[in-house]
Amino acid sequence: MYRTHSCGELRINNVGEQVTLAGWVQRIRKMGGMSFIDLRDRYGITQLTIDESASKDLNTAAEKLGREFVIQAKGVVTERTSKNSKLPTGDVEIKLTDITVLNASLVPPFTIEDESDGGEEIRAKYRYLDLRRNPLKKALELRHKMAQEVRKYLDGIGFMEIETPVLIKSTPEGARDFVVPSRMNPGEFYALPQSPQTFKQLLMVAGYDRYFQIVRCFRDEDLRADRQPEFTQIDCEMAFVEREDILNTFEGMIKALFKNILNLEFNEAFPRMSYADAMNFYGSDKPDIRFGMKITDITSLVQGKNFPVFDSAEYVGGICVEGAAVYTRKQLDELTEWVKRPQIGAKGLVYIRVAEDGIKSSVDKFYSPEDFTAIAKTMGAKVGDLILILAGDSKKTKEAAGTLRIEMGNRLGLRNNSVYAPLWVYDFPLLEWDEETQRFYAMHHPFTSPKPEDMDKFNSSDKNEIALVCANAYDFVLNGTEIGGGSIRIHDSVVQQRMFEVLGFSAEEAAYKFDFIINAFKYGAPPHGGIAFGFDRFCALFGGQETIRDYIAFPKNNAGRDVMLDAPSKIDEVQMKELCLKSTVTL
Amino acid sequence: MYRTHSCGELRINNVGEQVTLAGWVQRIRKMGGMSFIDLRDRYGITQLTIDESASKDLNTAAEKLGREFVIQAKGVVTERTSKNSKLPTGDVEIKLTDITVLNASLVPPFTIEDESDGGEEIRAKYRYLDLRRNPLKKALELRHKMAQEVRKYLDGIGFMEIETPVLIKSTPEGARDFVVPSRMNPGEFYALPQSPQTFKQLLMVAGYDRYFQIVRCFRDEDLRADRQPEFTQIDCEMAFVEREDILNTFEGMIKALFKNILNLEFNEAFPRMSYADAMNFYGSDKPDIRFGMKITDITSLVQGKNFPVFDSAEYVGGICVEGAAVYTRKQLDELTEWVKRPQIGAKGLVYIRVAEDGIKSSVDKFYSPEDFTAIAKTMGAKVGDLILILAGDSKKTKEAAGTLRIEMGNRLGLRNNSVYAPLWVYDFPLLEWDEETQRFYAMHHPFTSPKPEDMDKFNSSDKNEIALVCANAYDFVLNGTEIGGGSIRIHDSVVQQRMFEVLGFSAEEAAYKFDFIINAFKYGAPPHGGIAFGFDRFCALFGGQETIRDYIAFPKNNAGRDVMLDAPSKIDEVQMKELCLKSTVTL
């Protein structure tokens, strides 16, 4: 061992001990004849001192040190005269007797401090230096702890962690697969799993009735901000269960995480909300319920008063923003422009200010004071509040109102990252009709079971009936972010065949892609269901952050590149030849 | 929930309780008017009974059942009249009141019993049925338990589990990489990691001084028996350590596994052996030390006696097989043929029988009784033993003697799978010279440090000097199988550059492949080292098995195919086009 103690370990009761530390030079200061070195490792920072009485050798050695040099330092633990209460080691310092440079360092391209002066790109290229910074260390420590807690909890209630393969079969449906050419089977490819979905279902068929895995998954998508081509899931499945059993089991796990990681106790059951309610009241299938400001439908209240915009709208609804009557005309204009941006796509914004001196609105030529009072009453507005109203197509308007609600929540500081509001959302539609390809797509995936009471509709030949089928599916939402999703699966091979039919797969296509699972269902498949949690985002939310990148040791950028490795990259012609492949582009 | 209890749970003190079980029909027997159903789930088997007094409906339902049907069964726990002491639930049975078929099953293509009648191929195709068999369930349960114990132990001593990427850069050196074409970067490829080697070293540079991960790795090799293209490693690295620290740390982990998984206590330190001793005494770098029968060098003893085969040999050595003097001439002839097989490649086999009635040998015309007595004494042979001698090139002959030793160990029943003999082997050569390509290859990998005392040789311009350099590397060997391997790494960028030079990489080549790590070493890399354990084989050995396949839920066959999925497979032309790839073969 190069050290007797870590840099986060020494306390007042160690005074007088001869110790050896090893770590990185965080800072060097000179004061009078004294030198002070802050030595850093994973565990903390300890102050080293060289005083006037030190040997010339020691002083010379110290003079050669620079930031991020790796040194081994020997000396005696001494009580500090001016203590630093901010450091756990701040009561002591090491009076040095010896320094050995274990490795020198070039001057790092950015400062290794909590707030670095380095831009995102340079920090990505030198990720190994960025990872030395405290916020990233805390992020990875949190991730480690969460992974251990998840395993401890699930192991404790009889779940088995079972590893599923990474080299599997390509069955494109939904996102694109990454593929891996097989040298030993020329012209053929493996695929990387988008999730272990079919494997975990096969494990249920095999009788492993409580399965989990913290597992890497892959999706070749055109990357959006804060999406990674590879990501980690807490993947779980249970047999002989109904929805209620799954929600209870994983609510238990999540509560244990809150308790053991954040020391937050949730004694009540997590709230639950149907997909329909989520859309109606929050304009989103992942409502942030840290704050109210629910969307209210006022269509019937405002129509028939000769305001053409409202009269012609399928839906009129809005939110009541508490205490925002003080918003100026300028602020309201800016907000109107904001909702008209293409990402939101509203045609305009109507406001009603409920002020001390009466109600003011952008549409007061169409409505009487009594009309406004009625609206204010319906929306629960009191003096000082601001009502914001959108109108148009029902689904789009609710979604726009939901986005506006989140924006107002942000502006009013109602979305505190250290407050946690968990929520289950359930009863999603099973299918989505796509006009372009004239077929249904699975909202979740093709193994999701319809709700038992909707089986008649599911077997109907009328596509409008089929469109109404609810899935036996559920999402776990935290602070407006979908963290987990799952469903009760189909376990009847006839229902599964019907699902493939509804999705427009030919029998051959279904057989080619999913033969193994259709077959498996013929040999005694138990009722089963499961859930998967996005582990990267789960960690980020627990860390109070919105971006996942700091919670992944070596992430890729938005173009799917690892800029540190410079990957992807060209490969040798020999490799291409062995794989029986030719590239159709020249680099 | 579909059940109140599992099939492994009910005991005599549950008698009288109304219960609901769910599981698979293992067996149905009729005796007189009674029906007996063995119901199986992951936790055990419980006997269900339907007696003469049962309703007609129940009897009808029972008659329709077949093997592997999934049922839900309700009834009352009753004490058995004839108890089954082999089953934990054998004191009770469930007197049925109700059966619900949850799913029917076709007749499975092989029996779901401890010893199945199914061949390997059919069981692989129906892996989800094979996994229902007890031996596979026990194997996966063991694997789950080992993974949890490893994590618990390492977490407990401050190791952080950090996930490293799967989509990385191709740096072929050693085995072939699997590659993944990048759609977003046409013509470029990611590679799948053969191990997270460079990442864990970067984590040391980043200050995470105790890292581990149970991680999937990939090697595109021409598969040998019992090798998988994807496999799992317990991957570990530590900073500020020397060899001794690593061996002690992981010896602790392995002892904890022995204790907590197999209830075996190892109170002494594991034995250690240099590579040179391993080769000299066991003819192998992974000696099975469950038994003695060491190889003895008798070159000087046997030369100069006019036996040309020995006189012309670089090396003569052999083993003393205890109690094998009874071997018949026929057995000895068969053994001679055995060592002459190309896999072993010995030219012949000389025996010396040390029998009651004197010493007999195949070479007694060249050697006197005194000569034989001297040989017998050197080899520690006593009356009743058989000495087997090989001669030829030193390295090959020792290896052949080592293989013969293992064979004799097998034949004599000295290799009991429930006996465990752990061993550290150390001081491996750093490099291997390859005559064909006229260059050195790294025995371990190019990041392995030379031993400090060999640095002069390492920097020599004489390749014979370089060839003598020892690596600061070590293997963990269990019962003759290499389970773990690691080394102290190079942490000095100058030494690393020298290593690339010795391996014959041009500066450009080294920079292209390893720029990031050479760079990283310039910014304060601490001394570090690590180890990785083959988790699949570790589990198999702990399970007392030689093959890893049962310890992997969904393994591939020797051609790298998943016969259940039928992967790899062709992919759509659309996919190929998106990836800018053309296949040079037509399927």
Tab-separated table of N, CA and C in Angstrom, chain B residues 64-156:
chain	number	residue	atom	x	y	z
B	64	LYS	N	-58.598	-33.454	-17.556
B	64	LYS	CA	-58.139	-32.733	-18.746
B	64	LYS	C	-56.694	-32.247	-18.618
B	65	LEU	N	-56.148	-32.352	-17.441
B	65	LEU	CA	-54.791	-31.825	-17.237
B	65	LEU	C	-53.740	-32.692	-17.922
B	66	GLY	N	-52.677	-32.049	-18.322
B	66	GLY	CA	-51.533	-32.778	-18.870
B	66	GLY	C	-50.265	-32.219	-18.256
B	67	ARG	N	-49.149	-32.865	-18.539
B	67	ARG	CA	-47.863	-32.411	-18.034
B	67	ARG	C	-47.619	-30.971	-18.454
B	68	GLU	N	-47.105	-30.151	-17.548
B	68	GLU	CA	-46.706	-28.761	-17.794
B	68	GLU	C	-47.873	-27.806	-18.002
B	69	PHE	N	-49.101	-28.276	-17.774
B	69	PHE	CA	-50.223	-27.336	-17.724
B	69	PHE	C	-49.973	-26.384	-16.550
B	70	VAL	N	-50.385	-25.132	-16.719
B	70	VAL	CA	-50.286	-24.169	-15.618
B	70	VAL	C	-51.654	-24.080	-14.961
B	71	ILE	N	-51.705	-24.382	-13.677
B	71	ILE	CA	-53.001	-24.356	-13.006
B	71	ILE	C	-52.955	-23.542	-11.720
B	72	GLN	N	-54.141	-23.132	-11.321
B	72	GLN	CA	-54.342	-22.541	-10.007
B	72	GLN	C	-55.187	-23.548	-9.230
B	73	ALA	N	-54.746	-23.900	-8.033
B	73	ALA	CA	-55.412	-24.960	-7.283
B	73	ALA	C	-55.770	-24.465	-5.895
B	74	LYS	N	-57.044	-24.665	-5.520
B	74	LYS	CA	-57.475	-24.263	-4.175
B	74	LYS	C	-57.830	-25.491	-3.354
B	75	GLY	N	-57.574	-25.426	-2.086
B	75	GLY	CA	-57.916	-26.572	-1.249
B	75	GLY	C	-57.447	-26.368	0.174
B	76	VAL	N	-57.488	-27.439	0.941
B	76	VAL	CA	-57.168	-27.393	2.361
B	76	VAL	C	-55.901	-28.217	2.617
B	77	VAL	N	-54.994	-27.649	3.387
B	77	VAL	CA	-53.763	-28.364	3.729
B	77	VAL	C	-54.114	-29.507	4.686
B	78	THR	N	-53.659	-30.705	4.331
B	78	THR	CA	-54.024	-31.908	5.083
B	78	THR	C	-52.750	-32.685	5.385
B	79	GLU	N	-52.740	-33.365	6.518
B	79	GLU	CA	-51.567	-34.179	6.828
B	79	GLU	C	-51.604	-35.428	5.963
B	80	ARG	N	-50.447	-35.794	5.421
B	80	ARG	CA	-50.396	-36.996	4.586
B	80	ARG	C	-50.431	-38.245	5.457
B	81	THR	N	-50.999	-39.284	4.920
B	81	THR	CA	-50.920	-40.547	5.652
B	81	THR	C	-49.553	-41.185	5.394
B	82	SER	N	-49.117	-41.199	4.131
B	82	SER	CA	-47.750	-41.703	3.889
B	82	SER	C	-46.873	-40.522	3.489
B	83	LYS	N	-46.013	-40.154	4.421
B	83	LYS	CA	-45.211	-38.944	4.221
B	83	LYS	C	-44.026	-39.189	3.293
B	84	ASN	N	-43.581	-38.138	2.647
B	84	ASN	CA	-42.428	-38.230	1.745
B	84	ASN	C	-41.291	-37.409	2.355
B	85	SER	N	-40.333	-38.092	2.949
B	85	SER	CA	-39.290	-37.372	3.680
B	85	SER	C	-38.301	-36.682	2.742
B	86	LYS	N	-38.385	-36.991	1.434
B	86	LYS	CA	-37.452	-36.360	0.495
B	86	LYS	C	-37.887	-34.958	0.094
B	87	LEU	N	-39.170	-34.681	0.289
B	87	LEU	CA	-39.685	-33.357	-0.071
B	87	LEU	C	-39.863	-32.514	1.188
B	88	PRO	N	-39.403	-31.251	1.173
B	88	PRO	CA	-39.647	-30.370	2.326
B	88	PRO	C	-41.144	-30.218	2.613
B	89	THR	N	-41.963	-30.364	1.573
B	89	THR	CA	-43.419	-30.256	1.760
B	89	THR	C	-44.054	-31.628	1.955
B	90	GLY	N	-43.206	-32.641	2.146
B	90	GLY	CA	-43.682	-34.020	2.078
B	90	GLY	C	-44.577	-34.489	3.208
B	91	ASP	N	-44.747	-33.653	4.233
B	91	ASP	CA	-45.637	-34.054	5.329
B	91	ASP	C	-47.097	-33.747	5.023
B	92	VAL	N	-47.318	-32.895	4.006
B	92	VAL	CA	-48.691	-32.436	3.764
B	92	VAL	C	-49.099	-32.632	2.313
B	93	GLU	N	-50.377	-32.518	2.089
B	93	GLU	CA	-50.907	-32.473	0.732
B	93	GLU	C	-52.102	-31.531	0.753
B	94	ILE	N	-52.535	-31.112	-0.431
B	94	ILE	CA	-53.677	-30.198	-0.503
B	94	ILE	C	-54.879	-30.988	-0.988
B	95	LYS	N	-55.884	-31.028	-0.172
B	95	LYS	CA	-57.131	-31.671	-0.590
B	95	LYS	C	-57.893	-30.642	-1.420
B	96	LEU	N	-57.977	-30.888	-2.716
B	96	LEU	CA	-58.456	-29.857	-3.647
B	96	LEU	C	-59.956	-29.620	-3.563
B	97	THR	N	-60.304	-28.349	-3.737
B	97	THR	CA	-61.715	-28.000	-3.877
B	97	THR	C	-61.968	-27.342	-5.221
B	98	ASP	N	-60.918	-26.911	-5.873
B	98	ASP	CA	-61.104	-26.152	-7.115
B	98	ASP	C	-59.818	-26.152	-7.946
B	99	ILE	N	-59.962	-26.293	-9.251
B	99	ILE	CA	-58.822	-26.184	-10.170
B	99	ILE	C	-59.184	-25.211	-11.283
B	100	THR	N	-58.299	-24.281	-11.574
B	100	THR	CA	-58.475	-23.425	-12.754
B	100	THR	C	-57.262	-23.615	-13.657
B	101	VAL	N	-57.508	-23.924	-14.913
B	101	VAL	CA	-56.391	-24.028	-15.861
B	101	VAL	C	-56.031	-22.620	-16.307
B	102	LEU	N	-54.818	-22.168	-15.970
B	102	LEU	CA	-54.371	-20.828	-16.369
B	102	LEU	C	-53.816	-20.843	-17.780
B	103	ASN	N	-53.233	-21.963	-18.145
B	103	ASN	CA	-52.751	-22.131	-19.514
B	103	ASN	C	-52.489	-23.608	-19.756
B	104	ALA	N	-52.876	-24.064	-20.947
B	104	ALA	CA	-52.603	-25.453	-21.307
B	104	ALA	C	-51.169	-25.569	-21.808
B	105	SER	N	-50.736	-26.794	-22.031
B	105	SER	CA	-49.396	-26.993	-22.590
B	105	SER	C	-49.437	-28.149	-23.574
B	106	LEU	N	-48.742	-27.965	-24.668
B	106	LEU	CA	-48.480	-29.117	-25.533
B	106	LEU	C	-47.595	-30.073	-24.747
B	107	VAL	N	-47.524	-31.312	-25.213
B	107	VAL	CA	-46.616	-32.247	-24.557
B	107	VAL	C	-45.187	-31.783	-24.825
B	108	PRO	N	-44.409	-31.514	-23.792
B	108	PRO	CA	-43.045	-31.003	-24.024
B	108	PRO	C	-42.197	-32.009	-24.793
B	109	PRO	N	-41.271	-31.506	-25.609
B	109	PRO	CA	-40.486	-32.387	-26.475
B	109	PRO	C	-39.454	-33.222	-25.709
B	110	PHE	N	-39.307	-32.989	-24.435
B	110	PHE	CA	-38.437	-33.843	-23.610
B	110	PHE	C	-38.957	-33.773	-22.183
B	111	THR	N	-38.508	-34.683	-21.354
B	111	THR	CA	-39.031	-34.721	-19.989
B	111	THR	C	-38.391	-33.629	-19.136
B	112	ILE	N	-39.230	-33.013	-18.311
B	112	ILE	CA	-38.756	-31.945	-17.416
B	112	ILE	C	-38.420	-32.622	-16.086
B	113	GLU	N	-37.293	-33.313	-16.061
B	113	GLU	CA	-36.850	-34.038	-14.874
B	113	GLU	C	-35.368	-33.734	-14.674
B	114	ASP	N	-34.839	-34.096	-13.500
B	114	ASP	CA	-33.422	-33.832	-13.240
B	114	ASP	C	-32.545	-34.416	-14.343
B	115	GLU	N	-32.863	-35.653	-14.733
B	115	GLU	CA	-32.184	-36.251	-15.886
B	115	GLU	C	-33.192	-36.261	-17.025
B	116	SER	N	-32.978	-35.403	-18.019
B	116	SER	CA	-33.946	-35.324	-19.108
B	116	SER	C	-33.617	-36.345	-20.191
B	117	ASP	N	-34.641	-36.736	-20.965
B	117	ASP	CA	-34.390	-37.634	-22.089
B	117	ASP	C	-34.067	-36.849	-23.365
B	118	GLY	N	-34.008	-35.521	-23.269
B	118	GLY	CA	-33.782	-34.713	-24.460
B	118	GLY	C	-32.305	-34.547	-24.781
B	119	GLY	N	-31.975	-34.563	-26.071
B	119	GLY	CA	-30.600	-34.319	-26.497
B	119	GLY	C	-30.260	-32.847	-26.361
B	120	GLU	N	-28.957	-32.534	-26.507
B	120	GLU	CA	-28.505	-31.173	-26.262
B	120	GLU	C	-29.173	-30.174	-27.205
B	121	GLU	N	-29.310	-30.584	-28.467
B	121	GLU	CA	-29.808	-29.646	-29.465
B	121	GLU	C	-31.265	-29.263	-29.213
B	122	ILE	N	-32.087	-30.275	-28.946
B	122	ILE	CA	-33.506	-29.983	-28.742
B	122	ILE	C	-33.699	-29.195	-27.450
B	123	ARG	N	-32.868	-29.476	-26.461
B	123	ARG	CA	-32.993	-28.724	-25.219
B	123	ARG	C	-32.567	-27.269	-25.413
B	124	ALA	N	-31.595	-27.044	-26.298
B	124	ALA	CA	-31.164	-25.673	-26.584
B	124	ALA	C	-32.267	-24.906	-27.317
B	125	LYS	N	-32.925	-25.574	-28.237
B	125	LYS	CA	-34.004	-24.920	-29.003
B	125	LYS	C	-35.165	-24.543	-28.084
B	126	TYR	N	-35.454	-25.407	-27.130
B	126	TYR	CA	-36.518	-25.140	-26.167
B	126	TYR	C	-35.900	-24.790	-24.818
B	127	ARG	N	-34.981	-23.854	-24.846
B	127	ARG	CA	-34.253	-23.504	-23.629
B	127	ARG	C	-35.203	-23.157	-22.482
B	128	TYR	N	-36.311	-22.491	-22.806
B	128	TYR	CA	-37.256	-22.082	-21.749
B	128	TYR	C	-37.870	-23.294	-21.045
B	129	LEU	N	-37.880	-24.455	-21.709
B	129	LEU	CA	-38.341	-25.671	-21.035
B	129	LEU	C	-37.196	-26.332	-20.272
B	130	ASP	N	-36.018	-26.335	-20.890
B	130	ASP	CA	-34.846	-26.908	-20.210
B	130	ASP	C	-34.588	-26.181	-18.889
B	131	LEU	N	-34.805	-24.847	-18.918
B	131	LEU	CA	-34.570	-24.033	-17.712
B	131	LEU	C	-35.525	-24.389	-16.575
B	132	ARG	N	-36.599	-25.151	-16.900
B	132	ARG	CA	-37.498	-25.585	-15.822
B	132	ARG	C	-36.897	-26.725	-15.012
B	133	ARG	N	-35.860	-27.353	-15.532
B	133	ARG	CA	-35.274	-28.500	-14.850
B	133	ARG	C	-34.451	-28.042	-13.645
B	134	ASN	N	-34.510	-28.854	-12.596
B	134	ASN	CA	-33.825	-28.539	-11.345
B	134	ASN	C	-32.345	-28.184	-11.466
B	135	PRO	N	-31.550	-28.973	-12.213
B	135	PRO	CA	-30.109	-28.655	-12.243
B	135	PRO	C	-29.850	-27.259	-12.797
B	136	LEU	N	-30.629	-26.834	-13.795
B	136	LEU	CA	-30.418	-25.505	-14.354
B	136	LEU	C	-30.910	-24.433	-13.391
B	137	LYS	N	-32.002	-24.718	-12.721
B	137	LYS	CA	-32.513	-23.757	-11.734
B	137	LYS	C	-31.481	-23.563	-10.619
B	138	LYS	N	-30.915	-24.677	-10.149
B	138	LYS	CA	-29.889	-24.592	-9.092
B	138	LYS	C	-28.688	-23.797	-9.593
B	139	ALA	N	-28.324	-24.001	-10.857
B	139	ALA	CA	-27.170	-23.297	-11.429
B	139	ALA	C	-27.423	-21.793	-11.457
B	140	LEU	N	-28.604	-21.396	-11.913
B	140	LEU	CA	-28.891	-19.954	-11.985
B	140	LEU	C	-29.085	-19.347	-10.601
B	141	GLU	N	-29.592	-20.137	-9.678
B	141	GLU	CA	-29.714	-19.644	-8.300
B	141	GLU	C	-28.324	-19.414	-7.702
B	142	LEU	N	-27.421	-20.352	-7.973
B	142	LEU	CA	-26.042	-20.198	-7.489
B	142	LEU	C	-25.415	-18.944	-8.080
B	143	ARG	N	-25.614	-18.748	-9.373
B	143	ARG	CA	-25.049	-17.582	-10.047
B	143	ARG	C	-25.599	-16.282	-9.442
B	144	HIS	N	-26.895	-16.255	-9.249
B	144	HIS	CA	-27.510	-15.080	-8.611
B	144	HIS	C	-26.863	-14.810	-7.254
B	145	LYS	N	-26.720	-15.861	-6.472
B	145	LYS	CA	-26.191	-15.709	-5.119
B	145	LYS	C	-24.729	-15.237	-5.163
B	146	MET	N	-23.968	-15.807	-6.090
B	146	MET	CA	-22.564	-15.391	-6.193
B	146	MET	C	-22.456	-13.921	-6.577
B	147	ALA	N	-23.276	-13.501	-7.516
B	147	ALA	CA	-23.232	-12.092	-7.934
B	147	ALA	C	-23.553	-11.174	-6.754
B	148	GLN	N	-24.579	-11.541	-5.978
B	148	GLN	CA	-24.946	-10.690	-4.848
B	148	GLN	C	-23.820	-10.670	-3.801
B	149	GLU	N	-23.212	-11.831	-3.555
B	149	GLU	CA	-22.140	-11.906	-2.548
B	149	GLU	C	-20.916	-11.094	-2.975
B	150	VAL	N	-20.570	-11.205	-4.245
B	150	VAL	CA	-19.432	-10.431	-4.758
B	150	VAL	C	-19.688	-8.943	-4.529
B	151	ARG	N	-20.885	-8.509	-4.895
B	151	ARG	CA	-21.216	-7.096	-4.751
B	151	ARG	C	-21.217	-6.669	-3.277
B	152	LYS	N	-21.809	-7.510	-2.453
B	152	LYS	CA	-21.898	-7.165	-1.037
B	152	LYS	C	-20.484	-7.015	-0.460
B	153	TYR	N	-19.621	-7.982	-0.815
B	153	TYR	CA	-18.264	-7.959	-0.261
B	153	TYR	C	-17.503	-6.720	-0.732
B	154	LEU	N	-17.528	-6.483	-2.027
B	154	LEU	CA	-16.723	-5.375	-2.562
B	154	LEU	C	-17.302	-4.022	-2.138
B	155	ASP	N	-18.623	-3.907	-2.151
B	155	ASP	CA	-19.255	-2.682	-1.645
B	155	ASP	C	-18.834	-2.444	-0.194
B	156	GLY	N	-18.776	-3.520	0.560
B	156	GLY	CA	-18.433	-3.422	1.977
B	156	GLY	C	-17.024	-2.920	2.239
